[in-house]
PDB file of C-alpha atoms in Angstrom:
ATOM      1  CA  MET A  23      17.930 139.184 166.540  1.00 40.00           C
ATOM      2  CA  LEU A  24      15.577 139.675 163.850  1.00 41.00           C
ATOM      3  CA  LYS A  25      17.398 142.094 161.295  1.00 42.00           C
ATOM      4  CA  PRO A  26      18.194 138.470 159.157  1.00 39.00           C
ATOM      5  CA  ILE A  27      14.855 138.341 157.892  1.00 42.00           C
ATOM      6  CA  ILE A  28      15.056 141.614 155.746  1.00 40.00           C
ATOM      7  CA  LEU A  29      18.194 140.639 154.778  1.00 38.00           C
ATOM      8  CA  PHE A  30      17.394 136.732 153.549  1.00 37.00           C
ATOM      9  CA  MET A  31      13.783 138.042 152.443  1.00 43.00           C
ATOM     10  CA  ALA A  32      16.043 140.663 150.140  1.00 41.00           C
ATOM     11  CA  LEU A  33      18.822 138.049 149.393  1.00 35.00           C
ATOM     12  CA  CYS A  34      15.246 135.575 148.435  1.00 41.00           C
ATOM     13  CA  ALA A  35      14.050 138.155 146.179  1.00 42.00           C
ATOM     14  CA  THR A  36      17.838 138.511 143.880  1.00 38.00           C
ATOM     15  CA  LEU A  37      18.469 135.032 143.798  1.00 35.00           C
ATOM     16  CA  SER A  38      14.317 134.147 142.357  1.00 38.00           C
ATOM     17  CA  ALA A  39      14.629 136.846 139.653  1.00 44.00           C
ATOM     18  CA  PRO A  40      16.710 134.948 136.820  1.00 47.00           C
ATOM     19  CA  LEU A  41      14.423 131.791 137.953  1.00 53.00           C
ATOM     20  CA  ALA A  42      11.374 133.210 137.641  1.00 58.00           C
ATOM     21  CA  ALA A  43      12.556 134.970 133.965  1.00 65.00           C
ATOM     22  CA  SER A  44      13.792 131.665 132.864  1.00 73.00           C
ATOM     23  CA  GLY A  45      10.311 130.011 133.397  1.00 85.00           C
ATOM     24  CA  THR A  46      10.990 128.573 136.304  1.00 93.00           C
ATOM     25  CA  PRO A  47       8.000 129.194 139.055  1.00 92.00           C
ATOM     26  CA  PRO A  48       8.264 131.639 142.052  1.00 91.00           C
ATOM     27  CA  TYR A  49       8.044 130.036 145.519  1.00 92.00           C
ATOM     28  CA  VAL A  50       4.147 131.171 146.913  1.00 93.00           C
ATOM     29  CA  LEU A  51       3.430 131.351 150.167  1.00 95.00           C
ATOM     30  CA  ASP A  52       1.237 128.676 151.565  1.00 95.00           C
ATOM     31  CA  GLN A  53      -2.390 129.506 152.755  1.00 96.00           C
ATOM     32  CA  THR A  54      -2.383 133.475 150.810  1.00 98.00           C
ATOM     33  CA  GLU A  55      -4.772 134.553 148.596  1.00 97.00           C
ATOM     34  CA  VAL A  56      -4.581 137.631 146.419  1.00 98.00           C
ATOM     35  CA  ARG A  57      -8.190 139.657 145.534  1.00 98.00           C
ATOM     36  CA  ASP A  58      -8.410 142.629 143.027  1.00 98.00           C
ATOM     37  CA  ILE A  59     -10.245 145.092 144.531  1.00 98.00           C
ATOM     38  CA  HIS A  60     -11.219 148.507 142.764  1.00 98.00           C
ATOM     39  CA  ALA A  61     -11.108 151.945 144.250  1.00 98.00           C
ATOM     40  CA  THR A  62     -14.291 153.479 142.726  1.00 96.00           C
ATOM     41  CA  ALA A  63     -13.711 157.109 144.265  1.00 95.00           C
ATOM     42  CA  LEU A  64      -9.822 157.262 143.351  1.00 97.00           C
ATOM     43  CA  ASN A  65     -10.659 155.508 140.137  1.00 97.00           C
ATOM     44  CA  ARG A  66      -7.468 153.383 140.992  1.00 97.00           C
ATOM     45  CA  ASP A  67      -6.997 149.054 141.027  1.00 98.00           C
ATOM     46  CA  TYR A  68      -5.296 147.782 143.939  1.00 98.00           C
ATOM     47  CA  GLN A  69      -4.874 143.919 145.022  1.00 98.00           C
ATOM     48  CA  VAL A  70      -5.656 142.639 148.796  1.00 98.00           C
ATOM     49  CA  TYR A  71      -2.929 139.913 149.926  1.00 98.00           C
ATOM     50  CA  VAL A  72      -4.557 137.692 152.787  1.00 98.00           C
ATOM     51  CA  ALA A  73      -2.717 135.148 154.860  1.00 98.00           C
ATOM     52  CA  LEU A  74      -4.966 132.283 156.538  1.00 98.00           C
ATOM     53  CA  PRO A  75      -3.780 131.171 159.804  1.00 97.00           C
ATOM     54  CA  ASP A  76      -3.107 127.307 160.268  1.00 96.00           C
ATOM     55  CA  SER A  77      -6.817 126.846 161.929  1.00 97.00           C
ATOM     56  CA  TYR A  78      -8.553 128.493 159.098  1.00 97.00           C
ATOM     57  CA  ARG A  79      -9.782 125.328 157.612  1.00 95.00           C
ATOM     58  CA  ASP A  80     -10.222 123.470 160.488  1.00 96.00           C
ATOM     59  CA  SER A  81     -12.338 126.287 162.171  1.00 95.00           C
ATOM     60  CA  LYS A  82     -15.614 128.474 162.625  1.00 95.00           C
ATOM     61  CA  LYS A  83     -13.697 130.954 164.798  1.00 96.00           C
ATOM     62  CA  ARG A  84     -13.155 134.586 163.508  1.00 97.00           C
ATOM     63  CA  TYR A  85      -9.971 135.672 164.157  1.00 98.00           C
ATOM     64  CA  PRO A  86      -8.262 139.180 164.999  1.00 98.00           C
ATOM     65  CA  VAL A  87      -7.412 140.882 161.946  1.00 98.00           C
ATOM     66  CA  LEU A  88      -3.739 142.534 160.663  1.00 98.00           C
ATOM     67  CA  PHE A  89      -3.771 145.118 158.066  1.00 98.00           C
ATOM     68  CA  VAL A  90      -0.890 146.567 156.649  1.00 98.00           C
ATOM     69  CA  VAL A  91       0.097 149.205 154.676  1.00 98.00           C
ATOM     70  CA  ASP A  92       3.570 148.891 151.468  1.00 98.00           C
ATOM     71  CA  ALA A  93       2.238 145.317 151.273  1.00 97.00           C
ATOM     72  CA  ASN A  94       5.128 144.982 148.861  1.00 95.00           C
ATOM     73  CA  TYR A  95       7.693 144.306 151.354  1.00 95.00           C
ATOM     74  CA  ALA A  96       5.869 144.712 154.529  1.00 98.00           C
ATOM     75  CA  PHE A  97       3.246 141.147 153.887  1.00 98.00           C
ATOM     76  CA  PRO A  98       5.800 138.733 153.739  1.00 98.00           C
ATOM     77  CA  VAL A  99       7.594 140.045 156.862  1.00 98.00           C
ATOM     78  CA  VAL A 100       4.047 140.100 158.422  1.00 98.00           C
ATOM     79  CA  ARG A 101       2.371 136.973 157.978  1.00 98.00           C
ATOM     80  CA  ASN A 102       5.647 135.465 158.374  1.00 98.00           C
ATOM     81  CA  ILE A 103       6.326 137.180 162.048  1.00 98.00           C
ATOM     82  CA  ALA A 104       2.925 136.600 163.448  1.00 98.00           C
ATOM     83  CA  GLN A 105       2.703 133.224 161.926  1.00 97.00           C
ATOM     84  CA  ARG A 106       5.887 132.145 164.069  1.00 97.00           C
ATOM     85  CA  LEU A 107       5.041 134.423 166.766  1.00 97.00           C
ATOM     86  CA  ALA A 108       1.108 131.510 166.960  1.00 97.00           C
ATOM     87  CA  ARG A 109       3.437 128.518 166.271  1.00 96.00           C
ATOM     88  CA  HIS A 110       5.729 129.105 168.600  1.00 96.00           C
ATOM     89  CA  ALA A 111       5.469 131.746 171.401  1.00 95.00           C
ATOM     90  CA  GLY A 112       1.723 131.410 171.564  1.00 94.00           C
ATOM     91  CA  MET A 113       0.177 134.007 170.612  1.00 96.00           C
ATOM     92  CA  GLU A 114      -3.731 134.166 169.223  1.00 96.00           C
ATOM     93  CA  GLU A 115      -3.331 132.785 165.408  1.00 97.00           C
ATOM     94  CA  VAL A 116      -4.598 135.678 163.130  1.00 98.00           C
ATOM     95  CA  VAL A 117      -5.372 136.970 159.219  1.00 98.00           C
ATOM     96  CA  VAL A 118      -2.959 139.228 158.003  1.00 98.00           C
ATOM     97  CA  VAL A 119      -4.174 141.533 155.225  1.00 98.00           C
ATOM     98  CA  GLY A 120      -1.670 143.001 152.806  1.00 98.00           C
ATOM     99  CA  LEU A 121      -2.568 146.238 150.372  1.00 98.00           C
ATOM    100  CA  SER A 122      -0.536 146.667 147.588  1.00 98.00           C
ATOM    101  CA  TYR A 123       0.611 150.041 145.747  1.00 98.00           C
ATOM    102  CA  ALA A 124      -1.937 151.500 142.844  1.00 98.00           C
ATOM    103  CA  LYS A 125      -2.224 148.721 140.349  1.00 97.00           C
ATOM    104  CA  GLY A 126      -0.102 150.890 137.055  1.00 96.00           C
ATOM    105  CA  ASP A 127       2.599 152.659 139.833  1.00 96.00           C
ATOM    106  CA  ASP A 128       5.792 152.449 141.551  1.00 94.00           C
ATOM    107  CA  GLY A 129       5.819 152.441 144.595  1.00 95.00           C
ATOM    108  CA  VAL A 130       7.830 155.239 145.592  1.00 95.00           C
ATOM    109  CA  PHE A 131       4.997 157.147 143.531  1.00 96.00           C
ATOM    110  CA  SER A 132       1.923 155.317 145.042  1.00 97.00           C
ATOM    111  CA  ARG A 133       2.904 155.783 148.461  1.00 97.00           C
ATOM    112  CA  ARG A 134       3.892 159.442 148.677  1.00 96.00           C
ATOM    113  CA  ARG A 135       0.484 160.249 146.990  1.00 97.00           C
ATOM    114  CA  ASP A 136      -1.307 157.642 148.856  1.00 98.00           C
ATOM    115  CA  TYR A 137      -0.051 157.889 152.502  1.00 98.00           C
ATOM    116  CA  THR A 138       0.675 161.440 152.764  1.00 97.00           C
ATOM    117  CA  PRO A 139      -1.626 163.875 154.953  1.00 97.00           C
ATOM    118  CA  THR A 140      -0.700 167.106 152.279  1.00 97.00           C
ATOM    119  CA  VAL A 141       1.320 168.417 149.923  1.00 94.00           C
ATOM    120  CA  PRO A 142       4.239 169.574 151.412  1.00 92.00           C
ATOM    121  CA  ARG A 143       4.475 173.386 151.032  1.00 86.00           C
ATOM    122  CA  ASN A 144       8.090 173.148 150.354  1.00 80.00           C
ATOM    123  CA  HIS A 145       9.569 170.511 148.415  1.00 76.00           C
ATOM    124  CA  THR A 146      11.878 169.674 145.382  1.00 77.00           C
ATOM    125  CA  TYR A 147      10.616 166.215 145.357  1.00 84.00           C
ATOM    126  CA  ARG A 148      11.104 164.882 141.897  1.00 85.00           C
ATOM    127  CA  SER A 149       8.348 161.976 140.047  1.00 88.00           C
ATOM    128  CA  ASP A 150      10.272 158.880 139.736  1.00 84.00           C
ATOM    129  CA  MET A 151       7.832 157.298 137.587  1.00 88.00           C
ATOM    130  CA  PRO A 152       8.601 159.703 134.108  1.00 87.00           C
ATOM    131  CA  GLY A 153       6.169 162.473 132.744  1.00 86.00           C
ATOM    132  CA  ARG A 154       4.314 161.876 135.820  1.00 91.00           C
ATOM    133  CA  LYS A 155       4.391 164.481 137.802  1.00 89.00           C
ATOM    134  CA  ALA A 156       5.198 163.118 142.032  1.00 88.00           C
ATOM    135  CA  LEU A 157       1.658 163.444 143.895  1.00 93.00           C
ATOM    136  CA  PHE A 158       0.798 163.999 147.208  1.00 95.00           C
ATOM    137  CA  GLY A 159      -1.825 164.343 150.220  1.00 96.00           C
ATOM    138  CA  GLU A 160      -3.881 161.868 149.512  1.00 97.00           C
ATOM    139  CA  ALA A 161      -4.354 160.139 152.665  1.00 98.00           C
ATOM    140  CA  ALA A 162      -7.847 160.964 153.185  1.00 98.00           C
ATOM    141  CA  ALA A 163      -9.475 159.604 150.333  1.00 98.00           C
ATOM    142  CA  TYR A 164      -6.797 156.532 150.576  1.00 98.00           C
ATOM    143  CA  GLY A 165      -8.465 156.610 154.239  1.00 98.00           C
ATOM    144  CA  GLN A 166     -11.766 156.582 153.008  1.00 98.00           C
ATOM    145  CA  PHE A 167     -11.280 153.477 150.613  1.00 98.00           C
ATOM    146  CA  LEU A 168     -10.117 151.532 153.269  1.00 98.00           C
ATOM    147  CA  SER A 169     -12.528 152.165 155.342  1.00 98.00           C
ATOM    148  CA  ALA A 170     -15.739 151.863 152.807  1.00 97.00           C
ATOM    149  CA  GLU A 171     -14.227 149.340 150.205  1.00 98.00           C
ATOM    150  CA  VAL A 172     -11.589 146.922 152.367  1.00 98.00           C
ATOM    151  CA  LEU A 173     -12.453 146.390 155.461  1.00 98.00           C
ATOM    152  CA  PRO A 174     -16.409 145.435 154.178  1.00 98.00           C
ATOM    153  CA  MET A 175     -14.923 143.345 151.584  1.00 98.00           C
ATOM    154  CA  ILE A 176     -12.684 141.752 153.947  1.00 98.00           C
ATOM    155  CA  ALA A 177     -15.262 141.660 156.619  1.00 98.00           C
ATOM    156  CA  SER A 178     -17.778 139.438 153.674  1.00 98.00           C
ATOM    157  CA  THR A 179     -14.965 137.608 152.814  1.00 98.00           C
ATOM    158  CA  TYR A 180     -13.415 135.834 155.665  1.00 98.00           C
ATOM    159  CA  ARG A 181     -14.358 134.879 159.000  1.00 98.00           C
ATOM    160  CA  VAL A 182     -12.622 138.028 160.793  1.00 98.00           C
ATOM    161  CA  ASN A 183     -13.546 139.566 163.803  1.00 98.00           C
ATOM    162  CA  MET A 184     -13.703 143.166 162.862  1.00 98.00           C
ATOM    163  CA  GLU A 185     -13.982 144.197 166.403  1.00 97.00           C
ATOM    164  CA  ARG A 186     -10.612 143.811 166.428  1.00 98.00           C
ATOM    165  CA  LYS A 187      -9.077 145.191 163.798  1.00 98.00           C
ATOM    166  CA  VAL A 188      -4.515 146.292 163.932  1.00 98.00           C
ATOM    167  CA  PHE A 189      -3.676 148.794 161.447  1.00 98.00           C
ATOM    168  CA  ILE A 190       0.604 148.670 160.881  1.00 98.00           C
ATOM    169  CA  GLY A 191       2.408 150.772 158.953  1.00 98.00           C
ATOM    170  CA  HIS A 192       5.999 152.157 158.806  1.00 98.00           C
ATOM    171  CA  SER A 193       7.632 155.730 158.028  1.00 97.00           C
ATOM    172  CA  TYR A 194       5.094 157.168 155.769  1.00 97.00           C
ATOM    173  CA  GLY A 195       2.681 154.249 156.666  1.00 98.00           C
ATOM    174  CA  SER A 196       2.502 155.774 159.805  1.00 98.00           C
ATOM    175  CA  LEU A 197       1.715 159.092 158.389  1.00 98.00           C
ATOM    176  CA  LEU A 198      -1.468 157.394 156.942  1.00 98.00           C
ATOM    177  CA  GLY A 199      -2.337 155.273 160.432  1.00 98.00           C
ATOM    178  CA  LEU A 200      -2.081 159.353 162.073  1.00 98.00           C
ATOM    179  CA  GLN A 201      -4.590 160.620 159.257  1.00 97.00           C
ATOM    180  CA  MET A 202      -6.608 157.933 160.590  1.00 98.00           C
ATOM    181  CA  LEU A 203      -6.067 157.761 164.353  1.00 98.00           C
ATOM    182  CA  LEU A 204      -6.317 161.912 164.479  1.00 98.00           C
ATOM    183  CA  THR A 205     -10.065 161.648 161.734  1.00 97.00           C
ATOM    184  CA  GLU A 206     -11.467 158.408 162.266  1.00 97.00           C
ATOM    185  CA  PRO A 207      -9.243 156.726 164.880  1.00 98.00           C
ATOM    186  CA  ARG A 208     -12.522 153.842 165.840  1.00 97.00           C
ATOM    187  CA  THR A 209     -11.668 152.849 161.986  1.00 98.00           C
ATOM    188  CA  PHE A 210      -8.973 150.396 164.381  1.00 98.00           C
ATOM    189  CA  ASN A 211      -8.581 149.238 167.389  1.00 97.00           C
ATOM    190  CA  HIS A 212      -5.307 149.065 167.282  1.00 98.00           C
ATOM    191  CA  TYR A 213      -2.492 151.006 165.432  1.00 98.00           C
ATOM    192  CA  ILE A 214       1.221 149.820 165.398  1.00 98.00           C
ATOM    193  CA  LEU A 215       3.292 153.267 163.920  1.00 98.00           C
ATOM    194  CA  GLY A 216       6.714 152.881 163.578  1.00 98.00           C
ATOM    195  CA  SER A 217       9.170 155.650 162.535  1.00 98.00           C
ATOM    196  CA  PRO A 218       6.344 158.061 161.683  1.00 98.00           C
ATOM    197  CA  SER A 219       7.496 160.623 159.119  1.00 97.00           C
ATOM    198  CA  LEU A 220       6.984 163.148 162.003  1.00 97.00           C
ATOM    199  CA  TRP A 221       9.236 165.796 159.878  1.00 95.00           C
ATOM    200  CA  TYR A 222       7.102 165.390 157.141  1.00 95.00           C
ATOM    201  CA  ASP A 223       5.412 169.042 155.593  1.00 95.00           C
ATOM    202  CA  ALA A 224       7.404 170.697 158.528  1.00 93.00           C
ATOM    203  CA  GLY A 225       5.570 168.886 161.363  1.00 95.00           C
ATOM    204  CA  VAL A 226       2.376 168.790 159.953  1.00 96.00           C
ATOM    205  CA  MET A 227       0.902 165.872 161.957  1.00 97.00           C
ATOM    206  CA  PHE A 228       1.946 168.150 165.077  1.00 97.00           C
ATOM    207  CA  ASP A 229      -0.283 170.636 163.613  1.00 97.00           C
ATOM    208  CA  ARG A 230      -3.222 168.179 163.087  1.00 97.00           C
ATOM    209  CA  GLU A 231      -2.442 166.991 166.442  1.00 98.00           C
ATOM    210  CA  ARG A 232      -2.805 169.971 168.241  1.00 98.00           C
ATOM    211  CA  ALA A 233      -6.319 170.265 166.214  1.00 98.00           C
ATOM    212  CA  TYR A 234      -7.626 167.460 167.477  1.00 98.00           C
ATOM    213  CA  ALA A 235      -7.319 168.162 170.897  1.00 98.00           C
ATOM    214  CA  ARG A 236      -9.238 171.495 170.898  1.00 97.00           C
ATOM    215  CA  ALA A 237     -11.923 169.947 169.049  1.00 98.00           C
ATOM    216  CA  HIS A 238     -12.762 166.463 171.164  1.00 98.00           C
ATOM    217  CA  LYS A 239     -12.561 165.058 174.304  1.00 97.00           C
ATOM    218  CA  ASP A 240     -11.215 161.526 174.670  1.00 98.00           C
ATOM    219  CA  LEU A 241      -9.431 159.524 171.679  1.00 98.00           C
ATOM    220  CA  PRO A 242     -10.662 155.736 171.603  1.00 97.00           C
ATOM    221  CA  ALA A 243      -7.919 154.125 170.041  1.00 96.00           C
ATOM    222  CA  SER A 244      -4.489 151.915 171.102  1.00 97.00           C
ATOM    223  CA  VAL A 245      -1.235 152.417 169.542  1.00 98.00           C
ATOM    224  CA  PHE A 246       2.411 151.115 169.748  1.00 98.00           C
ATOM    225  CA  PHE A 247       4.975 153.637 168.657  1.00 98.00           C
ATOM    226  CA  GLY A 248       8.340 151.811 167.523  1.00 98.00           C
ATOM    227  CA  ILE A 249      11.651 153.232 166.356  1.00 98.00           C
ATOM    228  CA  GLY A 250      15.726 152.815 165.530  1.00 98.00           C
ATOM    229  CA  GLY A 251      17.712 154.459 168.157  1.00 98.00           C
ATOM    230  CA  LEU A 252      19.781 155.103 165.209  1.00 97.00           C
ATOM    231  CA  GLU A 253      17.393 157.213 163.830  1.00 96.00           C
ATOM    232  CA  ARG A 254      18.787 160.450 165.258  1.00 95.00           C
ATOM    233  CA  LEU A 255      20.716 163.519 163.218  1.00 91.00           C
ATOM    234  CA  ALA A 256      24.546 163.196 162.404  1.00 85.00           C
ATOM    235  CA  PRO A 257      26.690 164.586 165.103  1.00 85.00           C
ATOM    236  CA  GLY A 258      26.738 168.915 165.483  1.00 83.00           C
ATOM    237  CA  LYS A 259      23.452 169.253 163.257  1.00 87.00           C
ATOM    238  CA  LYS A 260      20.527 171.008 164.449  1.00 86.00           C
ATOM    239  CA  ARG A 261      17.115 169.125 164.619  1.00 88.00           C
ATOM    240  CA  SER A 262      14.764 171.003 162.299  1.00 83.00           C
ATOM    241  CA  ARG A 263      11.150 170.344 160.960  1.00 79.00           C
ATOM    242  CA  SER A 264      13.047 169.246 157.474  1.00 79.00           C
ATOM    243  CA  GLU A 265      14.066 165.799 156.340  1.00 78.00           C
ATOM    244  CA  GLU A 266      17.436 166.660 156.070  1.00 73.00           C
ATOM    245  CA  ASP A 267      17.833 167.450 159.737  1.00 82.00           C
ATOM    246  CA  ALA A 268      14.947 165.595 161.657  1.00 90.00           C
ATOM    247  CA  ASP A 269      15.734 163.828 164.749  1.00 95.00           C
ATOM    248  CA  MET A 270      12.932 160.963 164.345  1.00 96.00           C
ATOM    249  CA  VAL A 271      13.533 159.504 167.862  1.00 97.00           C
ATOM    250  CA  GLU A 272      12.911 162.861 169.408  1.00 96.00           C
ATOM    251  CA  ASP A 273      10.325 163.897 167.241  1.00 97.00           C
ATOM    252  CA  LEU A 274       8.097 160.601 168.218  1.00 98.00           C
ATOM    253  CA  ARG A 275       9.100 161.131 171.717  1.00 98.00           C
ATOM    254  CA  GLU A 276       7.478 164.576 171.520  1.00 97.00           C
ATOM    255  CA  PHE A 277       4.704 163.884 169.584  1.00 98.00           C
ATOM    256  CA  ASP A 278       3.826 160.713 172.306  1.00 98.00           C
ATOM    257  CA  ALA A 279       3.976 162.960 174.970  1.00 98.00           C
ATOM    258  CA  LYS A 280       1.766 165.360 173.543  1.00 98.00           C
ATOM    259  CA  LEU A 281      -0.791 162.944 173.267  1.00 98.00           C
ATOM    260  CA  LYS A 282      -0.270 161.326 176.435  1.00 97.00           C
ATOM    261  CA  SER A 283      -0.650 165.165 178.257  1.00 97.00           C
ATOM    262  CA  HIS A 284      -4.439 165.757 177.105  1.00 97.00           C
ATOM    263  CA  LYS A 285      -5.006 162.688 179.637  1.00 97.00           C
ATOM    264  CA  PHE A 286      -7.269 161.100 177.020  1.00 98.00           C
ATOM    265  CA  ALA A 287      -9.109 158.859 178.946  1.00 98.00           C
ATOM    266  CA  SER A 288      -9.706 156.457 175.910  1.00 98.00           C
ATOM    267  CA  LEU A 289      -6.296 156.615 174.823  1.00 98.00           C
ATOM    268  CA  LYS A 290      -3.835 153.690 175.531  1.00 97.00           C
ATOM    269  CA  THR A 291       0.027 154.119 173.998  1.00 97.00           C
ATOM    270  CA  ARG A 292       2.701 152.904 174.364  1.00 97.00           C
ATOM    271  CA  MET A 293       6.749 154.070 172.797  1.00 98.00           C
ATOM    272  CA  ARG A 294       9.814 151.886 172.011  1.00 98.00           C
ATOM    273  CA  VAL A 295      12.881 153.288 171.137  1.00 98.00           C
ATOM    274  CA  PHE A 296      14.875 149.990 169.839  1.00 98.00           C
ATOM    275  CA  ASP A 297      18.901 150.769 170.845  1.00 97.00           C
ATOM    276  CA  ASP A 298      21.048 149.621 167.587  1.00 97.00           C
ATOM    277  CA  GLU A 299      18.716 149.903 164.538  1.00 98.00           C
ATOM    278  CA  ASP A 300      17.625 151.850 161.933  1.00 97.00           C
ATOM    279  CA  HIS A 301      15.059 153.043 159.822  1.00 96.00           C
ATOM    280  CA  ALA A 302      15.099 149.908 157.345  1.00 96.00           C
ATOM    281  CA  SER A 303      16.152 147.274 159.814  1.00 98.00           C
ATOM    282  CA  VAL A 304      13.414 148.210 163.160  1.00 98.00           C
ATOM    283  CA  PHE A 305      10.092 147.299 161.401  1.00 98.00           C
ATOM    284  CA  PRO A 306      10.340 143.691 162.150  1.00 98.00           C
ATOM    285  CA  LEU A 307      11.139 144.272 166.499  1.00 98.00           C
ATOM    286  CA  VAL A 308       8.377 147.169 166.285  1.00 98.00           C
ATOM    287  CA  LEU A 309       5.971 144.324 164.422  1.00 98.00           C
ATOM    288  CA  THR A 310       6.219 142.019 167.594  1.00 98.00           C
ATOM    289  CA  HIS A 311       6.798 143.779 170.238  1.00 98.00           C
ATOM    290  CA  GLY A 312       3.468 145.557 169.108  1.00 98.00           C
ATOM    291  CA  LEU A 313       1.224 142.577 168.381  1.00 97.00           C
ATOM    292  CA  ARG A 314       2.331 141.467 171.844  1.00 95.00           C
ATOM    293  CA  ALA A 315       0.984 144.778 173.212  1.00 94.00           C
ATOM    294  CA  TYR A 316      -2.213 143.547 171.721  1.00 95.00           C
ATOM    295  CA  LEU A 317      -2.314 140.147 171.205  1.00 94.00           C
ATOM    296  CA  SER A 318      -3.249 137.440 174.421  1.00 82.00           C
ATOM    297  CA  SER A 319      -1.031 134.816 174.638  1.00 73.00           C
ATOM    298  CA  SER A 320      -1.547 131.498 176.097  1.00 56.00           C
ATOM    299  CA  LYS A 321       2.239 130.871 177.094  1.00 49.00           C
TER     300      LYS A 321
END
């Protein structure tokens, strides 16, 4: 039902490019702001995109706040769906914060570096930025940037309820979410993780999950996992921990089962497989159901 949203946005982007180049102003999302932020420890510059709810200007309340990575494509999707759910389905209004790629980097280069937990032990990745080698494994440092700089900036600038923070990621973005979940789980109160790349670095996140369980007796977190039913191996292929031979659905089922097997008292997880959706199309559905699993509704 929501798949046309992605197609529509792609079409709009394609159609608007020549108009913007000709001097015609681009379409701007209402009630949004863009702020620059310097990541001190990383020595890189980023932007945060902020969408305010309809009632923000006329109220004094503090709103739940959604933080979404891969903001260059995901921010408009999250903002529009959250707004629609509030207007037409009675769901709570929220502030949406989009986390951009680093300035000067293209999306693939930035997300490989910032969202992945390790440098993959065996890989043949090529950099998509000429003259710069491909970089990986800085998720821990990027997570610290979020905790130490982005979250305080949002808390001091906007009327948000920092006891109701939601992290939203997809694919590599979900690896970043798992990195924080298994190191500093209280960074966010709810995690919406779509199609996590659990095959990455020979399944390193399974190693991280085992290590966490050995060292901790509880995991204080609420997690919604979602994935497309088509994110499976082609017929005849054998499941492995490689990108080419990953059965992402079974990987996620296994990971979710391992988390639940420890019976952590404070952990709440839900998983949903969306039939007939693939890696590219499933995000709006994961988002909608992930929000409904956490935000309250008046209907």
